[in-house]
Coordinates of C-alpha atoms and ligand atoms in Angstrom, one line a residue:
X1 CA 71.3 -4.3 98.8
X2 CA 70.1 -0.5 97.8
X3 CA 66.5 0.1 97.8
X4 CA 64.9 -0.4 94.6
X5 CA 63.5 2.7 92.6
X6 CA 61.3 3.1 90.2
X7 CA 62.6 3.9 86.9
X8 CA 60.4 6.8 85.8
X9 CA 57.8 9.2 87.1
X10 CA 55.0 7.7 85.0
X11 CA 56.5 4.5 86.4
X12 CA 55.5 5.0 90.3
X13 CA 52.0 7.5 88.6
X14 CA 51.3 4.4 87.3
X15 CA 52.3 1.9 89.9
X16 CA 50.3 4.0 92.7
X17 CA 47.5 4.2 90.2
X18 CA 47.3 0.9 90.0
X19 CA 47.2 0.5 94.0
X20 CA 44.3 3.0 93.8
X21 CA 42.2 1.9 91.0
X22 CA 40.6 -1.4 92.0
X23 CA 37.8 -3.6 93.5
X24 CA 36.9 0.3 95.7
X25 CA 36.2 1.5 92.0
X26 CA 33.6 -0.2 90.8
X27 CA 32.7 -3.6 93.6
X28 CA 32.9 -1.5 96.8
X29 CA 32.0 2.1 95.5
X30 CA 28.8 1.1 93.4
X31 CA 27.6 -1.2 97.1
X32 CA 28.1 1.3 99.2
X33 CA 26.7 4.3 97.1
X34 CA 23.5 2.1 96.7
X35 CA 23.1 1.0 100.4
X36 CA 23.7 4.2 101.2
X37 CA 20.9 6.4 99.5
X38 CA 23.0 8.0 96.2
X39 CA 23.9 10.8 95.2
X40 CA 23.9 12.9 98.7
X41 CA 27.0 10.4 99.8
X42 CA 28.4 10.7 96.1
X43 CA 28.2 14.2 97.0
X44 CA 30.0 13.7 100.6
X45 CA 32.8 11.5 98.8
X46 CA 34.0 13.8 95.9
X47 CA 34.3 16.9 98.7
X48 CA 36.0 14.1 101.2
X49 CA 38.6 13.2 98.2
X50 CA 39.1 16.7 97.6
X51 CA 39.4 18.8 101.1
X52 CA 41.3 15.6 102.5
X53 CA 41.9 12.7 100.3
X54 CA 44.3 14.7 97.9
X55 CA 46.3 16.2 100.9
X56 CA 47.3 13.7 102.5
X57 CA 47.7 11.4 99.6
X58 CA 50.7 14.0 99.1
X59 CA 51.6 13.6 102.8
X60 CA 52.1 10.0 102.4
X61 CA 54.4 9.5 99.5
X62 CA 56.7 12.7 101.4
X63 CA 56.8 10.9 104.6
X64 CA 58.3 7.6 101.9
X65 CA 60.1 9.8 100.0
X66 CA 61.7 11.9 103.0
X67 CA 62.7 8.4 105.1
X68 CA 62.7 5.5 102.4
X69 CA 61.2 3.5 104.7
X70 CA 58.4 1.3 105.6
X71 CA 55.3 2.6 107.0
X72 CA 56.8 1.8 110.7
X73 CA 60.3 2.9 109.9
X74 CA 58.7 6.4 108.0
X75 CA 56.8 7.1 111.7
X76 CA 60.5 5.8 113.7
X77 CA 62.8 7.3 111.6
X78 CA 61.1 11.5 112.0
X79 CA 60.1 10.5 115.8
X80 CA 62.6 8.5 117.7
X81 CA 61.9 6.9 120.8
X82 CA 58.1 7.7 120.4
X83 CA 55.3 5.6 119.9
X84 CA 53.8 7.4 116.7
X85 CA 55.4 4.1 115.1
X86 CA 52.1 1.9 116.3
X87 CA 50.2 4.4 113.4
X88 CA 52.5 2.6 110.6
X89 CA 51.8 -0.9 112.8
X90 CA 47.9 0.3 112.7
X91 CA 48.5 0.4 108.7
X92 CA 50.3 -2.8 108.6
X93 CA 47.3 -4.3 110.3
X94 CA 44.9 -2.9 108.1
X95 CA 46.6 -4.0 105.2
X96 CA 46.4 -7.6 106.7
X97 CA 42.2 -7.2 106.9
X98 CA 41.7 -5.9 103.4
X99 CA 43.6 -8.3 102.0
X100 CA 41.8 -11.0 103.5
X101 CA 38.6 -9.9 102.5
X102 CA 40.0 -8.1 99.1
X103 CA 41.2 -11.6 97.8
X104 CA 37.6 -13.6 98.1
X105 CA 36.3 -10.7 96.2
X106 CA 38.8 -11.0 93.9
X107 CA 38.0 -14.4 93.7
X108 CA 34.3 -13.7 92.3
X109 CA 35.8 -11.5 89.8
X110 CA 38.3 -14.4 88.6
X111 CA 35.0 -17.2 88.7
X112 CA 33.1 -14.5 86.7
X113 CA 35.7 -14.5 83.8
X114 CA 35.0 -17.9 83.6
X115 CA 31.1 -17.7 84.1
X116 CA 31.2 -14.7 81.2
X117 CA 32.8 -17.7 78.7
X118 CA 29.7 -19.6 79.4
X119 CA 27.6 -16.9 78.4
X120 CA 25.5 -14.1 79.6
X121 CA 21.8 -14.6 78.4
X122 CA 18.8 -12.4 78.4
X123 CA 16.3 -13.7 81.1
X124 CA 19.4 -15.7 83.1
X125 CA 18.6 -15.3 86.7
X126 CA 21.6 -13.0 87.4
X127 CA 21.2 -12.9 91.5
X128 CA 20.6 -16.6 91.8
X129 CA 24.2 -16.8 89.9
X130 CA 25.9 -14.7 91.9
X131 CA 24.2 -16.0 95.4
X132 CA 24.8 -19.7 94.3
X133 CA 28.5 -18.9 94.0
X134 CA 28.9 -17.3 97.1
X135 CA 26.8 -19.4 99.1
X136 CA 29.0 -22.9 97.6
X137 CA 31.7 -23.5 99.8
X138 CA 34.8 -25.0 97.9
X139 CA 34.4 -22.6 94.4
X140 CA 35.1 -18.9 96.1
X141 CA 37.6 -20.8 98.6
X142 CA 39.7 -22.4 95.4
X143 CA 39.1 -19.0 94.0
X144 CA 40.8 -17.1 96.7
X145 CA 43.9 -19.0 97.0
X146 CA 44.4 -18.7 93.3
X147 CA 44.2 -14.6 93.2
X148 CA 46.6 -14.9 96.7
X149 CA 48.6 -16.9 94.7
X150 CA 49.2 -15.0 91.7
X151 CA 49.8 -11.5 94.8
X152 CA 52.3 -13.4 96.4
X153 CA 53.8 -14.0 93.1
X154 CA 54.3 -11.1 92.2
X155 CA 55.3 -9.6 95.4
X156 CA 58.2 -12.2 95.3
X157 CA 59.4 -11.2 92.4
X158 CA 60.1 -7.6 93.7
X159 CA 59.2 -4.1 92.8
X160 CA 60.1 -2.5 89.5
X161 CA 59.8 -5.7 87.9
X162 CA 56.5 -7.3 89.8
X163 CA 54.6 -4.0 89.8
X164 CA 55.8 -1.6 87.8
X165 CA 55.5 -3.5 84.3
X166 CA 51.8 -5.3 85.4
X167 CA 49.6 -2.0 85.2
X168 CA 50.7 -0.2 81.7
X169 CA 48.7 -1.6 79.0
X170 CA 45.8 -3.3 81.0
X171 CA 43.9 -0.2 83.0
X172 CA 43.4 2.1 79.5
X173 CA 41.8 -0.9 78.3
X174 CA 39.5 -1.3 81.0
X175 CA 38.9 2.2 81.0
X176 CA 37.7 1.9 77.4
X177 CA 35.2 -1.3 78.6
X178 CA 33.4 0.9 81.1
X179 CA 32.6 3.6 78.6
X180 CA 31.4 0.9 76.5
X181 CA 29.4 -0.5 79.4
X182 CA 28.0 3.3 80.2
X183 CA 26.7 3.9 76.5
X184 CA 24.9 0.5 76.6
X185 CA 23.2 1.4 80.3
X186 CA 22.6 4.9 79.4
X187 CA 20.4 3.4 76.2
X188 CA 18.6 0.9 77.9
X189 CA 15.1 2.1 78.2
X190 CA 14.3 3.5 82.3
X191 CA 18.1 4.5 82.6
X192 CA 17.1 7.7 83.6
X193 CA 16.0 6.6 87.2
X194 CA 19.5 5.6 87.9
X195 CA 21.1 9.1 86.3
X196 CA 18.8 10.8 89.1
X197 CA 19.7 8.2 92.0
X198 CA 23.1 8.7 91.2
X199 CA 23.2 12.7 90.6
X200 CA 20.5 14.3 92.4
X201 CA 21.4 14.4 95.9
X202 CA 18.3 13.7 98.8
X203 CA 19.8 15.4 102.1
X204 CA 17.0 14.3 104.1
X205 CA 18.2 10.6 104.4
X206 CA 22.1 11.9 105.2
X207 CA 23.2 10.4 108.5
X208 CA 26.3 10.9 110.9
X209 CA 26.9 7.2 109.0
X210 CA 26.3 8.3 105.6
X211 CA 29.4 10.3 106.4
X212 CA 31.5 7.8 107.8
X213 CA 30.9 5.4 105.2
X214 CA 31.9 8.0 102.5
X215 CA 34.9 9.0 104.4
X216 CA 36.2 5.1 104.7
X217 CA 35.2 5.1 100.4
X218 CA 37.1 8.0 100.1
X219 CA 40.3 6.4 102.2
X220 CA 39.6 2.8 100.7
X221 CA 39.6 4.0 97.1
X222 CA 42.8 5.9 97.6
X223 CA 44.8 3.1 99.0
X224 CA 45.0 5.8 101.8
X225 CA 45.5 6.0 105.9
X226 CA 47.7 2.7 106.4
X227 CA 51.1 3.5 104.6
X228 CA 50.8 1.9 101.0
X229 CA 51.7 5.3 100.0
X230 CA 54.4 5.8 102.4
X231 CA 55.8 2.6 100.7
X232 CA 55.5 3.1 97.5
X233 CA 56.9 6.9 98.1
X234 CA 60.0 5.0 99.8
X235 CA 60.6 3.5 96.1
X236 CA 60.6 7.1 94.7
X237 CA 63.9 9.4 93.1
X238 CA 64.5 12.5 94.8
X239 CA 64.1 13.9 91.8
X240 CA 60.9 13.2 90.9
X241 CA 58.1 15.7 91.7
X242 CA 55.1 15.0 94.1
X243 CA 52.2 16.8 94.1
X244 CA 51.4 16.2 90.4
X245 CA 51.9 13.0 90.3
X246 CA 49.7 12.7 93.3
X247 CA 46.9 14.8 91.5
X248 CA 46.8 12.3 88.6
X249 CA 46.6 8.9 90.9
X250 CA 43.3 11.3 92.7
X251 CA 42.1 12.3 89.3
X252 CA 42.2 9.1 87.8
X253 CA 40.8 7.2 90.5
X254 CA 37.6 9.5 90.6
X255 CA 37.1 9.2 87.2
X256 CA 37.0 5.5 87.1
X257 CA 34.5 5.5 90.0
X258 CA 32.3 8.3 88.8
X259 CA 31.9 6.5 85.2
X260 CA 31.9 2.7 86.9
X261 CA 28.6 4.3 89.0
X262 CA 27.3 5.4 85.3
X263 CA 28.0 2.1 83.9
X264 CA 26.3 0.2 87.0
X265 CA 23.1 2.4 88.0
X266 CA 21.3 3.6 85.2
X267 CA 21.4 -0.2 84.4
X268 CA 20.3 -0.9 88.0
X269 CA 17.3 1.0 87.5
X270 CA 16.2 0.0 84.3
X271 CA 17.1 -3.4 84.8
X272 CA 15.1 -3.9 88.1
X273 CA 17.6 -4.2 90.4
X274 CA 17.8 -3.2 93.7
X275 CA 20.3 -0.3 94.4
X276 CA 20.5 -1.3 98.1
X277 CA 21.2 -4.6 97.5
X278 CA 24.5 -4.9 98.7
X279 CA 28.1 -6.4 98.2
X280 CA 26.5 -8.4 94.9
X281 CA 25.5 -5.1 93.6
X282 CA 28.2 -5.2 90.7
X283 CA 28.3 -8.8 90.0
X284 CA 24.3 -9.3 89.5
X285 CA 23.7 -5.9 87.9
X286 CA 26.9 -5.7 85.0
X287 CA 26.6 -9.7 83.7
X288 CA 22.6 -8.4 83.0
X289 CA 24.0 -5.4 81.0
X290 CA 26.2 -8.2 79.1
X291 CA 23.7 -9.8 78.0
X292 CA 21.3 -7.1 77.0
X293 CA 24.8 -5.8 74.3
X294 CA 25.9 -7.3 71.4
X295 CA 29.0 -9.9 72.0
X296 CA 28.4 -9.6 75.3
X297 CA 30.0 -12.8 75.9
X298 CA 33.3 -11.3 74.8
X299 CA 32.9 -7.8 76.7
X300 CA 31.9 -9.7 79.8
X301 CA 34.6 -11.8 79.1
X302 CA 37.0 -8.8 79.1
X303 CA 35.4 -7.1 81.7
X304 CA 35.6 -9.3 84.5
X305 CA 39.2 -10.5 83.3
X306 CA 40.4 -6.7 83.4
X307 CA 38.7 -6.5 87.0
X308 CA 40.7 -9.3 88.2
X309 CA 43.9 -7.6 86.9
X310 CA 42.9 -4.3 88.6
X311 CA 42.1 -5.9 91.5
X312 CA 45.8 -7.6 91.6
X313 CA 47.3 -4.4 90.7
X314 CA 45.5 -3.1 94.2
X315 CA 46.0 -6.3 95.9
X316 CA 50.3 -6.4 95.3
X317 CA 49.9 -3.0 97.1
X318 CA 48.2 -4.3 100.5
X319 CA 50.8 -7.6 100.3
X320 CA 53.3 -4.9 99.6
X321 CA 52.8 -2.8 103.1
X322 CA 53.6 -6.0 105.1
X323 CA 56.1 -7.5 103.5
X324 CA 58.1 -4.4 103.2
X325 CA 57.4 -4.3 106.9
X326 CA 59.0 -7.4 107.8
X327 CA 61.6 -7.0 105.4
X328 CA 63.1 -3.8 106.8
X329 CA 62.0 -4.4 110.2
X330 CA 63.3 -8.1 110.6
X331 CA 65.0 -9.1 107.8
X332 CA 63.3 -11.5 106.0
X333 CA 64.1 -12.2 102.5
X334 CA 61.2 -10.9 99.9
X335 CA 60.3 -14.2 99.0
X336 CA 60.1 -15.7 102.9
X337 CA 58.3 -12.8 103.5
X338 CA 55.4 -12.9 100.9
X339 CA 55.1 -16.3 100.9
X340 CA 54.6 -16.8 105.0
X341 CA 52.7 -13.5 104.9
X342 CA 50.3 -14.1 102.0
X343 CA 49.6 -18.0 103.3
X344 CA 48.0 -16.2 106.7
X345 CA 46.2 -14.0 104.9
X346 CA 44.6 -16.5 102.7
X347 CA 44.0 -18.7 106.0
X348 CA 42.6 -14.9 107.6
X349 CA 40.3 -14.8 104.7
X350 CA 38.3 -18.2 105.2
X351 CA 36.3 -16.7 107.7
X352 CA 34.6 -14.0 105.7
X353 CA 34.1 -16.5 102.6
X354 CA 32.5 -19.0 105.1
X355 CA 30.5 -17.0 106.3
X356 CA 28.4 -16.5 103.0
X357 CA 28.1 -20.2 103.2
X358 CA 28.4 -22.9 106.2
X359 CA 28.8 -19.6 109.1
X360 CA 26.1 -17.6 107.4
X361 CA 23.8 -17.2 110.9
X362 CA 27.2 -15.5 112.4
X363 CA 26.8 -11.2 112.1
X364 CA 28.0 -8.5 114.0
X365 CA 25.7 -5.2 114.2
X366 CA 23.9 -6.5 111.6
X367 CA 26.8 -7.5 109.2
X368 CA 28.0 -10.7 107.9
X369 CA 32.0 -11.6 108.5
X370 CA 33.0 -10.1 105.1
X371 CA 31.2 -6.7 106.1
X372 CA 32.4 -7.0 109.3
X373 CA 36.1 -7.1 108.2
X374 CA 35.6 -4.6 105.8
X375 CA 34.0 -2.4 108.2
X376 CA 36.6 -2.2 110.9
X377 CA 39.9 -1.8 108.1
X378 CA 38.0 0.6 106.2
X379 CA 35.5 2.6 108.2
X380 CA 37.5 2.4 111.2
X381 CA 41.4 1.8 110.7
X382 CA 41.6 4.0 107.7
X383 CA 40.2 7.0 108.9
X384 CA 42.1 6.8 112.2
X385 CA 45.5 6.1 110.4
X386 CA 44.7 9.1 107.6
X387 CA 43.6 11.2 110.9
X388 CA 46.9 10.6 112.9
X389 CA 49.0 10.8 109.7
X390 CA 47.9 14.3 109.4
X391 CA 48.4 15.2 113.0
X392 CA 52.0 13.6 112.9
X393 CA 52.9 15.4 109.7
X394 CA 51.7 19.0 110.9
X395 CA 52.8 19.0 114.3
X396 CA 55.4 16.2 114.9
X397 CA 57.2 16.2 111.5
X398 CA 56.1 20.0 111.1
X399 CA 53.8 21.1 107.9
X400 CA 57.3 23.4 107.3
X401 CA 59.1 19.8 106.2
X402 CA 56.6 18.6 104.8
X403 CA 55.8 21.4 102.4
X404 CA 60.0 21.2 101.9
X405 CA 59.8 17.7 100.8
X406 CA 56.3 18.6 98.7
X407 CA 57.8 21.0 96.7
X408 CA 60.9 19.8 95.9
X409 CA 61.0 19.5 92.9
X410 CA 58.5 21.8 92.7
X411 CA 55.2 21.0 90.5
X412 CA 52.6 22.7 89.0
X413 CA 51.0 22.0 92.2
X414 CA 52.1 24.2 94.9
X415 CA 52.3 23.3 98.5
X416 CA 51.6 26.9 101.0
X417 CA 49.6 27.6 103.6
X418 CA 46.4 26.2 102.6
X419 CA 48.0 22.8 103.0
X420 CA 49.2 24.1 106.8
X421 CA 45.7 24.9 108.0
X422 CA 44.0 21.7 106.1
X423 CA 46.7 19.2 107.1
X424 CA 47.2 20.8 110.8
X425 CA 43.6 21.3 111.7
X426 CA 40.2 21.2 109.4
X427 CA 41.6 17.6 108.4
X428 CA 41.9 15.7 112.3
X429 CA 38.8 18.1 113.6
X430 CA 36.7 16.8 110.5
X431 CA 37.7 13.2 110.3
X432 CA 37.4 13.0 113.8
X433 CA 34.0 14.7 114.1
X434 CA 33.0 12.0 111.1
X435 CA 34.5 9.3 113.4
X436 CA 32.7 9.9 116.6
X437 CA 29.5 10.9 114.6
X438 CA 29.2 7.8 112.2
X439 CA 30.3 5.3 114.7
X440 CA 27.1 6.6 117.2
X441 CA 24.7 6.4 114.8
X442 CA 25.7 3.2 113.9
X443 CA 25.7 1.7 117.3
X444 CA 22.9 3.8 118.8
X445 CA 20.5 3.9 116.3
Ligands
PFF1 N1 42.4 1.2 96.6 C1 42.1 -0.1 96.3 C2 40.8 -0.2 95.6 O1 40.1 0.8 95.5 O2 40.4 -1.3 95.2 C3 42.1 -0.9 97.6 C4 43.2 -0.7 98.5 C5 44.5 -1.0 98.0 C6 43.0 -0.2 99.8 C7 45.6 -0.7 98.8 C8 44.1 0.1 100.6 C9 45.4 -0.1 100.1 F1 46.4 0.1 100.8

C-alpha cells in the first residue's frame, strides 16, 4: 500500500500544530513556569525555542521527508549498518512514557468538562476539587482509558482521515477562549502581581535546573527530540515547502503558551493561589477564574472540552510514533498495532495515577510517579534525542543535505550557514552543557 500523504500544506501545518499545541501549553507550561520561579525560565524557554527549538523542528520533518520513514527507519535508512537507529528507538520509547502519563492528565481535563456542567461557584474550594479527584482511585483510572480509547481510535483509523480533519475548526476556537479567559484575569483586582511574576525576570534564583527544566518545556511543547516530527514529515509531498511551515507550528505554539501563562497567573496572584503549587496549577487556578465571569459554567464548559480535544490532537501524535514504528518495522496492521500498543500504555499509565492515590508514600528525588515519568521522557529523553538528532544531521547526514532537503522548495525561510554552525555545534555543546548542569544540581543539591 503507498504511504499516505497529506493532502495540503495547511493540512500537515495543521496536523503538526495540533501535535504541538497541547496539555505542554497550558497544564505543563503554566506548573513548571510557577515551580520554577517565572519569568527568568520564561525568559530561558523563548531563547531555547528560538536558538534550538525552531532548528531542529526543521531538521526533523527533513529527516521524514528525505526517507519517508519511521523515526527508526529515518536514522537506518541515512546510516546503514550503524547504531544511530537506537536515537529513533530512544524516541519511540519516549513516546511510550508521555503517553502514559499524558493520558491521566488528559483524563482530568475530560472529568473537568463534566465538573464545569455542575458549575463553578464563587467561594467553591477549588484545590479540594481537584485533590479529591486525583486522590479517588477508580474516577481518573475510568478517565484514562476513556481518552486512550478515543487515541487509539483515531490512530486506527489512519492518517489523513484520523488526524488531519480532527484539528481544523476546534484550536481557533480555543484560541478565542483563552483570550476571553486573559481579559477576565487581567481585570480581576491584584492581577498585577501575576503580570510581574510572569514578565519581570529574577536571575538570582536561576539554577543549572531552572535550565534543564526550560530546555525539556521547550522540547516537550514542540513535540520535539523523539521523532513525531520525523513521522509526521514522512506523510509530507515533496513538494511542499519546510521551513515555513515549521515557523508557523513554532509560532503558534508560543503564542498559545505565552497567552495560556496570561490567562492562568495574573489570576493566580489575585486569586490567592500558590504559583509553585504544582501539576494542579491549571486545574485549581482556571475553574476559580470561571466562576468569578459571567456564564462561566458555559466557558468552563467549553474550555476544559476544547483542552481535552487539544490534548487528543497531541496525544494521536505520541500513539502515532509507535505504531508507525511497528508498522514499518514489523508489519503489523494499523489497527493491531494501536490497539495492542495503546492497551500497554494505558496499563503503563496506572502507576503514575496510583500514585496520587493508594501508592502516594512512593517518590523518587522528591517526585511522585507522575513527575517521575514525566521527568525522565521530557527532561531527560528529549533533550538527548533533540541533542543526537542534531549531531546526526550535521555530521552523519551532513548539514549540506540537510539544507538540500530544507530548501527545496525553497521558503521564505532560508536555510545557510547559520543553520551549519547552530545545528553542527552551539546546539549539542549547549544542550549538553544544560544536560550535565541541570541533572547535577538536581541530584547534588
Ligand atoms: N507537544 C505536546 C504538548 O505540548 O502538549 C506534547 C507532546 C506531543 C510531546 C507529542 C511529544 C510528542 F511527540
Amino acid at each position: 500500500m503507498a504511504r499516505e500523504q497529506w493532502t495540503s500544506n495547511l493540512g500537515f501545518i495543521l496536523a503538526a500544530a495540533g501535535s504541538a499545541v497541547g496539555l505542554g501549553n497550558i497544564w505543563r507550561f503554566s506548573y513548571v513556569v510557577g515551580t520554577e520561579g517565572g519569568a527568568a525560565f520564561v525568559l530561558i524557554y523563548l531563547v531555547t525555542i528560538f536558538l534550538i527549538g525552531y532548528p531542529l523542528l526543521t531538521t526533523e520533518i527533513a529527516l521524514g521527508r528525505k526517507t519517508q520513514k519511521n523515526p527508526v527507519g529515518a536514522f537506518k535508512a541515512l546510516a546503514p549498518n550503524s547504531p544511530w537507529w537506537l536515537v529513533g528507538a530512544m524516541g519511540v520509547l519516549a513516546g511510550f512514557v508521555i503517553l502514559s502519563f499524558y493520558s491521566i492528565v488528559a483524563g482530568w481535563s475530560l472529568a473537568y468538562v463534566f465538573k464545569a456542567l455542575g458549575g463553578f461557584n464563587a467561594g467553591d474550594d477549588f484545590t479540594g476539587m481537584f485533590v479529591g479527584h486525583i486522590t479517588s482511585v477508580w474516577p481518573p483510572i475510568i478517565w484514562h482509558a476513556v481518552f486512550m480509547a478515543l487515541t487509539i481510535g483515531i490512530i486506527a483509523s489512519g492518517v489523513v482521515n484520523g488526524i488531519q480533519r480532527a484539528t481544523k475548526i476546534l484550536m481557533p476556537v480555543l484560541f478565542l477562549l483563552l483570550i476571553v479567559l486573559v481579559v477576565r484575569g487581567l481585570t480581576l483586582e491584584g492581577a498585577g502581581a501575576g503580570v510581574a511574576f510572569f514578565l519581570t525576570p529574577n536571575l538570582g534564583d536561576v539554577t543549572g535546573e531552572t535550565f534543564l527544566r526550560a530546555v525539556g518545556q521547550s522540547f516537550f511543547t514542540l513535540s520535539l527530540g523523539m521523532g513525531a516530527l520525523i513521522t509526521y514529515g514522512s506523510y509530507l509531498k515533496r513538494e511542499d515547502n519546510i521551513s515555513d511551515s515549521a515557523g508557523w507550528v513554532v509560532g503558534l505554539d508560543t503564542g498559545v503558551a505565552i497567552i495560556a501563562g496570561f490567562a492562568i497567573f495574573p489570576a493566580v496572584f489575585a486569586l490567592g493561589f500558590d504559583p509553585a503549587s504544582g501539576a494542579g496549577l491549571a486545574f485549581m487556578t482556571l475553574p476559580a477564574v470561571f466562576a468569578a465571569m459571567p456564564a462561566g459554567t458555559i466557558f468552563g464548559f467549553m474550555f476544559f472540552l476544547l483542552l481535552s480535544v487539544a490534548a487528543l490532537t497531541s496525544a494521536i501524535s505520541l500513539l502515532e510514533v509507535v505504531v508507525a514504528w511497528v508498522v514499518d518495522e514489523k508489519g503489523w496492521t494499523r489497527k493491531q498495532a494501536a490497539l495492542t500498543i495503546g492497551g500497554i500504555i494505558f496499563l503503563t499509565g496506572l502507576p503514575p495515577t496510583l500514585g496520587m492515590s493508594l501508592w502516594s508514600n512512593v517518590t523518587f528525588l522528591g517526585m511522585d510517579i507522575l513527575d517521575t515519568y514525566d521527568f525522565f521522557a521530557s527532561d531527560i529523553l528529549l533533550p538527548l534525542g533533540g541533542l543526537l538528532t542534531a549531531i546526526f544531521a550535521a555530521h552523519v547526514w551532513k548539514t549540506k543535505n540537510a539544507v538540500e532537503e530544507i530548501n527545496s522548495p525553497k521558503g521564505t525561510i532560508v536555510f545557510g550557514n547559520w543553520y551549519t554552525i547552530l545545528v553542527g555545534y552551539i546546539i549539542p555543546i549547549s544542550v549538553a552543557v544544560v544536560m550535565v548542569w541541570g541533572l547535577y544540581t538536581k541530584l547534588f543539591s
